[in-house]
PDB file of C-alpha atoms in Angstrom:
ATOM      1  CA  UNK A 224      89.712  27.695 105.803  1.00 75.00           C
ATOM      2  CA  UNK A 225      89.390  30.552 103.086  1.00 83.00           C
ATOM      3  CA  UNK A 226      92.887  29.098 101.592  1.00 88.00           C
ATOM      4  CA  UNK A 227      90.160  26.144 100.028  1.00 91.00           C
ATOM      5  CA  UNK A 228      88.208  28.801  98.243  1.00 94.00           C
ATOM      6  CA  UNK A 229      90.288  31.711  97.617  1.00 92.00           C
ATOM      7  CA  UNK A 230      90.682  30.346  94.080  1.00 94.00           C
ATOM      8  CA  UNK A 231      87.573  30.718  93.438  1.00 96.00           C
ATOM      9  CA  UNK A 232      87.040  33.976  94.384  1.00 95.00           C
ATOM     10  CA  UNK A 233      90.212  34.794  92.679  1.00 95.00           C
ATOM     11  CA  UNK A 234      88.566  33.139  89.344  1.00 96.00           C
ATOM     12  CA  UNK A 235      86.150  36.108  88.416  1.00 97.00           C
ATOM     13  CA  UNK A 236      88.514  38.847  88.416  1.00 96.00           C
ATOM     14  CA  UNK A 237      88.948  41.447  86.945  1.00 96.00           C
ATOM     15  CA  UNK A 238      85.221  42.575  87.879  1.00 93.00           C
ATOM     16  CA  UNK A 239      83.652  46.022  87.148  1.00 87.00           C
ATOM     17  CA  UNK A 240      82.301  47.716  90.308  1.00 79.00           C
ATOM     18  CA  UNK A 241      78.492  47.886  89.364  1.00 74.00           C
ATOM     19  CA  UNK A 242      78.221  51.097  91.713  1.00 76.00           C
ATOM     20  CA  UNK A 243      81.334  53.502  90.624  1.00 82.00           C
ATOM     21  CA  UNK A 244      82.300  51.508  87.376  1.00 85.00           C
ATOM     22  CA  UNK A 245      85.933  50.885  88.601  1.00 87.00           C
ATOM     23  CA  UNK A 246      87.796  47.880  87.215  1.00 91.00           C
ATOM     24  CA  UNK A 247      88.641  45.672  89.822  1.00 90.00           C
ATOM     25  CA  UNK A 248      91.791  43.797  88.398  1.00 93.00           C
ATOM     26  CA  UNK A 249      91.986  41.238  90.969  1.00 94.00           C
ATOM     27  CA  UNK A 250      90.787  39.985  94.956  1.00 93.00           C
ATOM     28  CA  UNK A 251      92.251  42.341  97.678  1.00 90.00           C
ATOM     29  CA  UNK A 252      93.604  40.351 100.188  1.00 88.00           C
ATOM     30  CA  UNK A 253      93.424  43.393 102.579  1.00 89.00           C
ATOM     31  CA  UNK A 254      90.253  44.996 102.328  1.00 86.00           C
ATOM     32  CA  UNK A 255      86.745  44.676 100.985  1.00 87.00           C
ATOM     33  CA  UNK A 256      85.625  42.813  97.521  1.00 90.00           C
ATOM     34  CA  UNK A 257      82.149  43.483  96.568  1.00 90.00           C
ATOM     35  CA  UNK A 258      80.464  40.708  94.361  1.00 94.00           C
ATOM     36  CA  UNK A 259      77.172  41.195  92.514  1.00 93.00           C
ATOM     37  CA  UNK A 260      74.464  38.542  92.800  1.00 95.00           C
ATOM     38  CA  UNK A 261      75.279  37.348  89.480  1.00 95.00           C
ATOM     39  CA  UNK A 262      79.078  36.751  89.905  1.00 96.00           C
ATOM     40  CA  UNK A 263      78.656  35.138  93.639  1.00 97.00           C
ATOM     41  CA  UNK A 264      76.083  32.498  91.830  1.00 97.00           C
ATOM     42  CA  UNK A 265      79.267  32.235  89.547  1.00 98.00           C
ATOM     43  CA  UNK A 266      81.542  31.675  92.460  1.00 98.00           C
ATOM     44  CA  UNK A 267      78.769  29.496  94.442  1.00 98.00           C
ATOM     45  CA  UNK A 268      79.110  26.809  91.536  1.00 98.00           C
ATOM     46  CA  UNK A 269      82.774  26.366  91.152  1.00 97.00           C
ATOM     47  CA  UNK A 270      82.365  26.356  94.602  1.00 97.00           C
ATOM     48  CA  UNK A 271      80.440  23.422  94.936  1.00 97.00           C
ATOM     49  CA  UNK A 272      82.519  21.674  91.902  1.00 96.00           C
ATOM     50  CA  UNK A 273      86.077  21.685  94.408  1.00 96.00           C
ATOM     51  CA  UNK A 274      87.188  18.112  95.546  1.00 94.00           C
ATOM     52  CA  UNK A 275      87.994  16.927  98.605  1.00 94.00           C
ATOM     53  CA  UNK A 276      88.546  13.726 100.727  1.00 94.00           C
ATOM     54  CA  UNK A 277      88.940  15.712 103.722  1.00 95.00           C
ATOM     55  CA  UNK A 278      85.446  15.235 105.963  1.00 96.00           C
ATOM     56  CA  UNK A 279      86.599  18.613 107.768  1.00 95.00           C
ATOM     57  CA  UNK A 280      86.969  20.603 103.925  1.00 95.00           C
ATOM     58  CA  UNK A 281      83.547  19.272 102.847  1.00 95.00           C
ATOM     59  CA  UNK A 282      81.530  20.299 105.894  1.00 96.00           C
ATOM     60  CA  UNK A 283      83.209  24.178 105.299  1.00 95.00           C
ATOM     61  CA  UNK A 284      82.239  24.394 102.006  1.00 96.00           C
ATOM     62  CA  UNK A 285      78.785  22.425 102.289  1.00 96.00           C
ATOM     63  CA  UNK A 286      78.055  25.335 105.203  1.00 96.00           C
ATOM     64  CA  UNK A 287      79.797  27.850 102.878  1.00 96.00           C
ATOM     65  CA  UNK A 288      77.693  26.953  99.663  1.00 97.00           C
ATOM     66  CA  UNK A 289      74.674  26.900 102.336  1.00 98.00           C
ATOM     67  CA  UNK A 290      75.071  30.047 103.543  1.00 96.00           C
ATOM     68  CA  UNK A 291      75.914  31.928 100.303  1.00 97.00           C
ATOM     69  CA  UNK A 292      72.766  30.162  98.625  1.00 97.00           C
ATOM     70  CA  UNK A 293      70.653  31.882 101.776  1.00 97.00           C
ATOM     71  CA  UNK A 294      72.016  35.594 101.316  1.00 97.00           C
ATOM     72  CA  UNK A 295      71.685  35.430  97.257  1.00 97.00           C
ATOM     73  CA  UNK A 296      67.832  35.220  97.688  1.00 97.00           C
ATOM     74  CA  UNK A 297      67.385  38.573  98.909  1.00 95.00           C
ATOM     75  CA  UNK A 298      70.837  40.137  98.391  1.00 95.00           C
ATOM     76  CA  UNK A 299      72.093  42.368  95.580  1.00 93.00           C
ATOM     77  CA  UNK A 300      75.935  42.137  96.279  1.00 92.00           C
ATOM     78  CA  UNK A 301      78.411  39.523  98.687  1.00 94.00           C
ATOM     79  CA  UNK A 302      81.408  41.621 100.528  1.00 91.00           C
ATOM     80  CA  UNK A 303      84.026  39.786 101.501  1.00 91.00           C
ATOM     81  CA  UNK A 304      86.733  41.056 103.250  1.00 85.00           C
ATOM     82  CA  UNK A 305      90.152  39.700 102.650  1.00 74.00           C
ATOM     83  CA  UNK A 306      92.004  39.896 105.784  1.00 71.00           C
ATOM     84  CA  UNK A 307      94.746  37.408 104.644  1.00 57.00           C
TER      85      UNK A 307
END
């Protein structure tokens, strides 16, 4: 289901790494990607702006959106892991 969203995630890079200061020039498909509150809101709303007709599509992201909305209350950064 990630190939709906990679985009997205793709769409913020390059990114500085708020902990060591490394430029991130774009998503790792292999390994971790760390995402500050900040740029996950980012990704959260083009997120939510991605068209579909497909009832199966809209339910992921709905439950994606939902899910990301719920950890950015209390969380400083997002990880995800790109194990494509």
């Amino acid at each position: 289901d990630f190939e709906y969203v990679i985009d997205t995630f793709k769409s913020v890079f390059p990114l500085t790494d708020s902990e060591t200061g490394e430029i991130q020039e774009s998503f790792d498909i292999v390994s971790n990607n760390f995402f500050d509150n900040k740029t996950s809101r980012i990704i959260v709303d083009r997120m939510a702006r991605i068209k579909t007709k497909d009832p199966n599509v809209e339910s992921f992201l709905r439950d994606l959106i939902k899910w990301f909305n719920i950890q950015l209350r209390y969380a400083d950064d997002i990880v995800v892991y790109g194990n494509l």
